[in-house]
mmCIF file with all atom_site columns, C-alpha atoms in Angstrom:
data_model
loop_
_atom_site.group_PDB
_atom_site.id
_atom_site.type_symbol
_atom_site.label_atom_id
_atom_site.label_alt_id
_atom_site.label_comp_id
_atom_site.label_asym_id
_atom_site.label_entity_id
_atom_site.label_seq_id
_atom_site.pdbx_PDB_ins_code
_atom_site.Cartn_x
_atom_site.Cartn_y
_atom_site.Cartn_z
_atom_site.occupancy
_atom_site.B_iso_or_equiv
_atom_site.pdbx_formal_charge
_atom_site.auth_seq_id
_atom_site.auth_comp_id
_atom_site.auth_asym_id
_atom_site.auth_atom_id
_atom_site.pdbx_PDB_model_num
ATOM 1   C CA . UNK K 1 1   ? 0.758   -7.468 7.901   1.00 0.00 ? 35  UNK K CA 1
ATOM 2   C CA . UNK K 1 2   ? -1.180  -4.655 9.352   1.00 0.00 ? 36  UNK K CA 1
ATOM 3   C CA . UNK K 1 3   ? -3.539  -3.079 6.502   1.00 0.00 ? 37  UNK K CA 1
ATOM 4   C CA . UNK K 1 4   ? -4.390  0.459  6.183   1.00 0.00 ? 38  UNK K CA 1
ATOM 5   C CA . UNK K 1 5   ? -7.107  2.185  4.493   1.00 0.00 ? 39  UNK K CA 1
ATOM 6   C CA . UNK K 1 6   ? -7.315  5.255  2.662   1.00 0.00 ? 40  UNK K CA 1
ATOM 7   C CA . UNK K 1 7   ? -10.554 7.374  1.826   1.00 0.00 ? 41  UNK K CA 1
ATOM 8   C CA . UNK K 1 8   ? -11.622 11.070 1.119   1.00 0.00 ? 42  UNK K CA 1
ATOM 9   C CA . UNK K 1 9   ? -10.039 11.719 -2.341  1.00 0.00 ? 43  UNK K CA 1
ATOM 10  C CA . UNK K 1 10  ? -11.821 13.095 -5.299  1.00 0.00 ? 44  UNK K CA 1
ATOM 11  C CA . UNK K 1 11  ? -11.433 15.863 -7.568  1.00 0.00 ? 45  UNK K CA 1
ATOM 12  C CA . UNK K 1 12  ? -11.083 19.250 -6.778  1.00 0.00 ? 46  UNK K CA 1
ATOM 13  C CA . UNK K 1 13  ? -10.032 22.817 -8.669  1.00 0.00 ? 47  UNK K CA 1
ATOM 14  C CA . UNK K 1 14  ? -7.029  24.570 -8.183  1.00 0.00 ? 48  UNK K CA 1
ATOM 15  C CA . UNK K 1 15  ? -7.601  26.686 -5.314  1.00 0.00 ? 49  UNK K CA 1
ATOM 16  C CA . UNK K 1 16  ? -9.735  24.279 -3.053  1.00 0.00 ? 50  UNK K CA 1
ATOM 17  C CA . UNK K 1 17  ? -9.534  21.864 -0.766  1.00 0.00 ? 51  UNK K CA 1
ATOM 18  C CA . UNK K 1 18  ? -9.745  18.040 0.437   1.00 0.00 ? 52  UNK K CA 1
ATOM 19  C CA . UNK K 1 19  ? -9.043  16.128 3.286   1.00 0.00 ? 53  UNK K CA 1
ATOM 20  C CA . UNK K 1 20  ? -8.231  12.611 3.289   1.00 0.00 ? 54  UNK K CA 1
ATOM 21  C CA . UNK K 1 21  ? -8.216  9.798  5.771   1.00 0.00 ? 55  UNK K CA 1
ATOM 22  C CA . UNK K 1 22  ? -6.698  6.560  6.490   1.00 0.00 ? 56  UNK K CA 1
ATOM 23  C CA . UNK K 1 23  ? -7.567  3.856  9.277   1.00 0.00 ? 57  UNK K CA 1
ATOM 24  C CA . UNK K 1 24  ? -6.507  2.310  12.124  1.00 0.00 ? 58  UNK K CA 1
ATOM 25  C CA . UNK K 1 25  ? -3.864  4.939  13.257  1.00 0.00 ? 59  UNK K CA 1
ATOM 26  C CA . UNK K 1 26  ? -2.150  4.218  16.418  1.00 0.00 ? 60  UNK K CA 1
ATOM 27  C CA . UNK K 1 27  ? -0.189  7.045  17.628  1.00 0.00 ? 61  UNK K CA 1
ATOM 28  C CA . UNK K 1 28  ? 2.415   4.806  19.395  1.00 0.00 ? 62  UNK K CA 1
ATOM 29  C CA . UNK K 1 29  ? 3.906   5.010  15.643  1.00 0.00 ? 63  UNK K CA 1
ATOM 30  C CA . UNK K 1 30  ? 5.193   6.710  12.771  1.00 0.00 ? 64  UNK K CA 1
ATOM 31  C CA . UNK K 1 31  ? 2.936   7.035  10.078  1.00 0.00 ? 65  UNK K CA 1
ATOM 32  C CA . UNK K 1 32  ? 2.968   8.854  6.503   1.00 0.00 ? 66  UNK K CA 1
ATOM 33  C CA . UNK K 1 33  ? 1.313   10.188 3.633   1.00 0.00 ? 67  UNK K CA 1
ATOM 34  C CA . UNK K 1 34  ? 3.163   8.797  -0.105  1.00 0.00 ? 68  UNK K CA 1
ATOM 35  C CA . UNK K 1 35  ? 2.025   9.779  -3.065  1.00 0.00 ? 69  UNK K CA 1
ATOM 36  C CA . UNK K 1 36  ? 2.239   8.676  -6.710  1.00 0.00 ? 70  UNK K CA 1
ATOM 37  C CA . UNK K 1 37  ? 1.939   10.600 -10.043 1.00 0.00 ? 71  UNK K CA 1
ATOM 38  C CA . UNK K 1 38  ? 1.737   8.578  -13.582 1.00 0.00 ? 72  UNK K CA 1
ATOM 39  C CA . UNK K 1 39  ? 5.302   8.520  -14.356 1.00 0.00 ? 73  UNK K CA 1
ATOM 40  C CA . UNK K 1 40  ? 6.955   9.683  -11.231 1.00 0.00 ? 74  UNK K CA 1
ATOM 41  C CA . UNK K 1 41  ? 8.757   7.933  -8.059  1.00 0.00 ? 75  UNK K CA 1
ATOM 42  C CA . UNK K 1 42  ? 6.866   7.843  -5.058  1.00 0.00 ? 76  UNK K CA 1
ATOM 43  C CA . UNK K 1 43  ? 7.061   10.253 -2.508  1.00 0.00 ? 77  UNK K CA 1
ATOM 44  C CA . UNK K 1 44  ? 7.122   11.405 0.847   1.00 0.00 ? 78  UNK K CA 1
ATOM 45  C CA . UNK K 1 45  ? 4.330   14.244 1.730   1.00 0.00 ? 79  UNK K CA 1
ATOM 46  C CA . UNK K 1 46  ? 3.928   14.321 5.417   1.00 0.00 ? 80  UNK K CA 1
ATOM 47  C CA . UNK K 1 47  ? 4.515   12.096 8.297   1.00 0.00 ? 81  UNK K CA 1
ATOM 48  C CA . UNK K 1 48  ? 3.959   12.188 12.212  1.00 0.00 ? 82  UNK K CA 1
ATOM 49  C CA . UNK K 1 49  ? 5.016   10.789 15.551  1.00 0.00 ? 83  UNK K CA 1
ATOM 50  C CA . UNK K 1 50  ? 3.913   11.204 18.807  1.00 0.00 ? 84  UNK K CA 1
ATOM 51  C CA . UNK K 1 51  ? 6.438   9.619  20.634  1.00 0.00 ? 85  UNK K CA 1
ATOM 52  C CA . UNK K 1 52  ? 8.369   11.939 22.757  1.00 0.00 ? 86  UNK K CA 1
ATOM 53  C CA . UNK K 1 53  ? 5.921   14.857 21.574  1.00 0.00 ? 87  UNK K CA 1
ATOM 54  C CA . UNK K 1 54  ? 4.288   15.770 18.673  1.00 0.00 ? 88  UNK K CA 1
ATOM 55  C CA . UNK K 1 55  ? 6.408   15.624 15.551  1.00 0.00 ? 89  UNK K CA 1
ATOM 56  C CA . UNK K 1 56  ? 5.171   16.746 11.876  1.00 0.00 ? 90  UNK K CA 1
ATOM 57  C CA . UNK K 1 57  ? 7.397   16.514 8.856   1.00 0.00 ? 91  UNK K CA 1
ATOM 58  C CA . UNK K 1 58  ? 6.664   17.985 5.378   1.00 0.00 ? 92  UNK K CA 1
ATOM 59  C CA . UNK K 1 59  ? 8.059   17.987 1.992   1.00 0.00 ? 93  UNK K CA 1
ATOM 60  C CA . UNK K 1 60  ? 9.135   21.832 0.729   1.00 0.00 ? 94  UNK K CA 1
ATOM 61  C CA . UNK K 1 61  ? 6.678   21.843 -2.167  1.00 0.00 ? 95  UNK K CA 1
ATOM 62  C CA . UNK K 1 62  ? 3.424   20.898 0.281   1.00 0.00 ? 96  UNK K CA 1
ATOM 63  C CA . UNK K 1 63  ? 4.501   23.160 3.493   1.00 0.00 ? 97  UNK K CA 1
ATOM 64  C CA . UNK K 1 64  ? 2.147   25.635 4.444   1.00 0.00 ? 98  UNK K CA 1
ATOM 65  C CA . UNK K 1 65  ? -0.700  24.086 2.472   1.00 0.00 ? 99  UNK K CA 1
ATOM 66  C CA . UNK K 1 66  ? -1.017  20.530 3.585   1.00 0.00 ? 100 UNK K CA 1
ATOM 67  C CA . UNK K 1 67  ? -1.564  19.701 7.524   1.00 0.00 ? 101 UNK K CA 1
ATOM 68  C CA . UNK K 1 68  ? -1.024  16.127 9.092   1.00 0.00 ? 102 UNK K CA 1
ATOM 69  C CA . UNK K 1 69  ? -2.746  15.055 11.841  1.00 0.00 ? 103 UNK K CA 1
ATOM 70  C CA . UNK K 1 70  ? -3.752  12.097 13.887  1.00 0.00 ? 104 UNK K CA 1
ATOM 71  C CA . UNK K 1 71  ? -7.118  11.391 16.171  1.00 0.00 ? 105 UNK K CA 1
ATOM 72  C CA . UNK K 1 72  ? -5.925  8.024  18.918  1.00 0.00 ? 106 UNK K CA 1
ATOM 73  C CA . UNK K 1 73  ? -9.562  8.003  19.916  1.00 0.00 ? 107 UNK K CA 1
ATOM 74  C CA . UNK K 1 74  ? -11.148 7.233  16.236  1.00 0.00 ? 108 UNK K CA 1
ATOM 75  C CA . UNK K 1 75  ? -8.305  5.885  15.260  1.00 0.00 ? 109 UNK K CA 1
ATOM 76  C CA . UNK K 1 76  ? -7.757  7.872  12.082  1.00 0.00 ? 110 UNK K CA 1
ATOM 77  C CA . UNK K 1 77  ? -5.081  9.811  10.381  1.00 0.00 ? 111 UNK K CA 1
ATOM 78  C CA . UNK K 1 78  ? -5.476  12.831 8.079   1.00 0.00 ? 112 UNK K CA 1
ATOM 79  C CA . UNK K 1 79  ? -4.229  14.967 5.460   1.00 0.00 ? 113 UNK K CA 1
ATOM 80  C CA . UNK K 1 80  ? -5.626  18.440 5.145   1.00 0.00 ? 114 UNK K CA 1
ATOM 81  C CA . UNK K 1 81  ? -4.877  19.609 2.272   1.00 0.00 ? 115 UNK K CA 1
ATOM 82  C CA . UNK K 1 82  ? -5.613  23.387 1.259   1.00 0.00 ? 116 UNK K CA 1
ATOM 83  C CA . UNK K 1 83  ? -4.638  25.806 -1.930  1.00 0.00 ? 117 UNK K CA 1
ATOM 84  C CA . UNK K 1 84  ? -4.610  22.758 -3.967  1.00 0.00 ? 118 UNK K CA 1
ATOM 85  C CA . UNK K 1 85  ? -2.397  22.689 -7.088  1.00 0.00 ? 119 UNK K CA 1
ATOM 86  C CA . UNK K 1 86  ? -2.591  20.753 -10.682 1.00 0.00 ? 120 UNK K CA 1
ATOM 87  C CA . UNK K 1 87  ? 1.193   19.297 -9.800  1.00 0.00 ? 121 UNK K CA 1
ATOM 88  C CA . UNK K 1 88  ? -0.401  17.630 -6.654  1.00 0.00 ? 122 UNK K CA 1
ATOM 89  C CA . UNK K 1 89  ? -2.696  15.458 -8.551  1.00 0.00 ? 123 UNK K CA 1
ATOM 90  C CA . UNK K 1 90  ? -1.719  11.513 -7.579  1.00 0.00 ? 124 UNK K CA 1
ATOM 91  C CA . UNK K 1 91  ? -2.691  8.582  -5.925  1.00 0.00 ? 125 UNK K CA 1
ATOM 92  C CA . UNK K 1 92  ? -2.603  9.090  -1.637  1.00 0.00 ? 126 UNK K CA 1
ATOM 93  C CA . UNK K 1 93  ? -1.218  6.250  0.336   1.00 0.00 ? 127 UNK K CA 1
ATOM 94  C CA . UNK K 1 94  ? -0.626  6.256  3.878   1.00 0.00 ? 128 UNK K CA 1
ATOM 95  C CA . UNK K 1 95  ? 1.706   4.234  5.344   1.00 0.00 ? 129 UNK K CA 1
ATOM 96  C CA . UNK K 1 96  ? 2.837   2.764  8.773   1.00 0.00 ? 130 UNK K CA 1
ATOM 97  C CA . UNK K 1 97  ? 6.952   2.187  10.598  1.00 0.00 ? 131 UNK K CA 1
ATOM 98  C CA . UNK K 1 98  ? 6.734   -0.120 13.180  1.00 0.00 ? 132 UNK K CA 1
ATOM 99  C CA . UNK K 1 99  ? 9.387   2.856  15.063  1.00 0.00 ? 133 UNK K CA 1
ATOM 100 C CA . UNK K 1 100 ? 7.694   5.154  17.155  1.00 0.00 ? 134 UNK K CA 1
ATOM 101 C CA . UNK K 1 101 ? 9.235   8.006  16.033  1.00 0.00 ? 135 UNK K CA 1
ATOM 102 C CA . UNK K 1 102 ? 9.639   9.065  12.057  1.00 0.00 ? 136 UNK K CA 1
ATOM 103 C CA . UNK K 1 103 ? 12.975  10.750 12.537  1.00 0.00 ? 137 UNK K CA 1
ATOM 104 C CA . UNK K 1 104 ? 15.252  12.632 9.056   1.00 0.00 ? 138 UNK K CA 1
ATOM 105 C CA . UNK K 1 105 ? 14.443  9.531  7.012   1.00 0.00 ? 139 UNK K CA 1
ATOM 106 C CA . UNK K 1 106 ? 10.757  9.685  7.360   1.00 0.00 ? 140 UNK K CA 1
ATOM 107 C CA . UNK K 1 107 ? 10.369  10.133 3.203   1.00 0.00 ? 141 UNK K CA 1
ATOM 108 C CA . UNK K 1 108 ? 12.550  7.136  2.486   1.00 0.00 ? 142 UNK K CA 1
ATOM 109 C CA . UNK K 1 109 ? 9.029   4.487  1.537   1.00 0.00 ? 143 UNK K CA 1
ATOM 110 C CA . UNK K 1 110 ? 11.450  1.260  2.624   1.00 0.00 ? 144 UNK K CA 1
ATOM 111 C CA . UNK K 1 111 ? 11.388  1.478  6.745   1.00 0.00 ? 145 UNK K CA 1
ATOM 112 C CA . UNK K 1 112 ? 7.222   1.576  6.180   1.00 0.00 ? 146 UNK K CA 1
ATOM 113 C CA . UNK K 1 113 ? 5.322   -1.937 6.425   1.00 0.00 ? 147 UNK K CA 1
ATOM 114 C CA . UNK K 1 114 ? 2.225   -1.282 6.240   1.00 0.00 ? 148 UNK K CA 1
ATOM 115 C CA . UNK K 1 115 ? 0.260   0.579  3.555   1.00 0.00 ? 149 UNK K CA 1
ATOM 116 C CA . UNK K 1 116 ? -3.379  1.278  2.368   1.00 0.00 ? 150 UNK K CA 1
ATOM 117 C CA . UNK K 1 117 ? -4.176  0.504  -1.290  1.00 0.00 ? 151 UNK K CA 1
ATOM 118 C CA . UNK K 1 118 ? -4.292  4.588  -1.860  1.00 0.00 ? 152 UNK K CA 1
ATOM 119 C CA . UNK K 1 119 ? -6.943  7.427  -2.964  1.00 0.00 ? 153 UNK K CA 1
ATOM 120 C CA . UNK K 1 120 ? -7.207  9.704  -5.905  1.00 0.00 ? 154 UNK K CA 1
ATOM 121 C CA . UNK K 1 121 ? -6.520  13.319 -5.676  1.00 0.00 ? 155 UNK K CA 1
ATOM 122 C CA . UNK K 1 122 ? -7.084  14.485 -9.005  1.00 0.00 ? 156 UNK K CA 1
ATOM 123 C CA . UNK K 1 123 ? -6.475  18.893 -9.289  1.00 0.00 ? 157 UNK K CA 1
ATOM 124 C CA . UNK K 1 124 ? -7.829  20.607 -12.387 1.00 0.00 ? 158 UNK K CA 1
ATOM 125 C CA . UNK K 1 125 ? -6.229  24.230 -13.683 1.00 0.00 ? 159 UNK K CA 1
#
């Protein structure tokens, strides 16, 4: 089982930014950003696929803020994240499909089999 992992997080104030990383990213697949509050389900951020042209999917409450983005060559994904907010405080995982392409269920965590062992992201008001 392929293993990703994460790095970047930290803590931040409302308002600013962080970007976070996650290794090896192969851009012959779908990959995603989860994360997990104390308390809450898991959930889908962002995701990408390159497979038949770039593809970027976002949940409502991080689009416009948050960017996705893979580098083939360095072999790293990334999540830009900007205009930071207290509710987006969790732990980061990214997260591999062995499907090229992420299609409408690219939020659902099950179809993913590979994941990184997360990062903190921690926003203060």
């Amino acid at each position: 089982q392929a293993q990703l992992v994460e790095s970047g997080g930290g803590s931040v104030q409302a308002g600013g930014s962080l970007r976070i990383s996650c290794a090896p990213f192969d851009d012959r697949y779908c990959f995603a950003w989860f994360r997990q509050a104390p308390g809450k389900e898991r959930e889908g951020v962002a995701a990408i696929s390159s497979n038949g042209g770039l593809k970027t999917y976002y949940i409502d409450s991080v689009e416009g803020r948050f960017t996705v983005s893979g580098d083939n060559a360095l072999g790293t994904l990334y999540l830009q994240m900007n205009s930071l907010k207290p509710e987006d405080t969790a732990m980061y995982y990214c997260a591999q499909r062995t499907s090229t392409r992420c299609g409408e269920t690219w939020a659902d965590p099950d179809p993913y089999h590979a994941w990184g062992q997360g990062t903190q992201v921690t926003v203060s008001s």
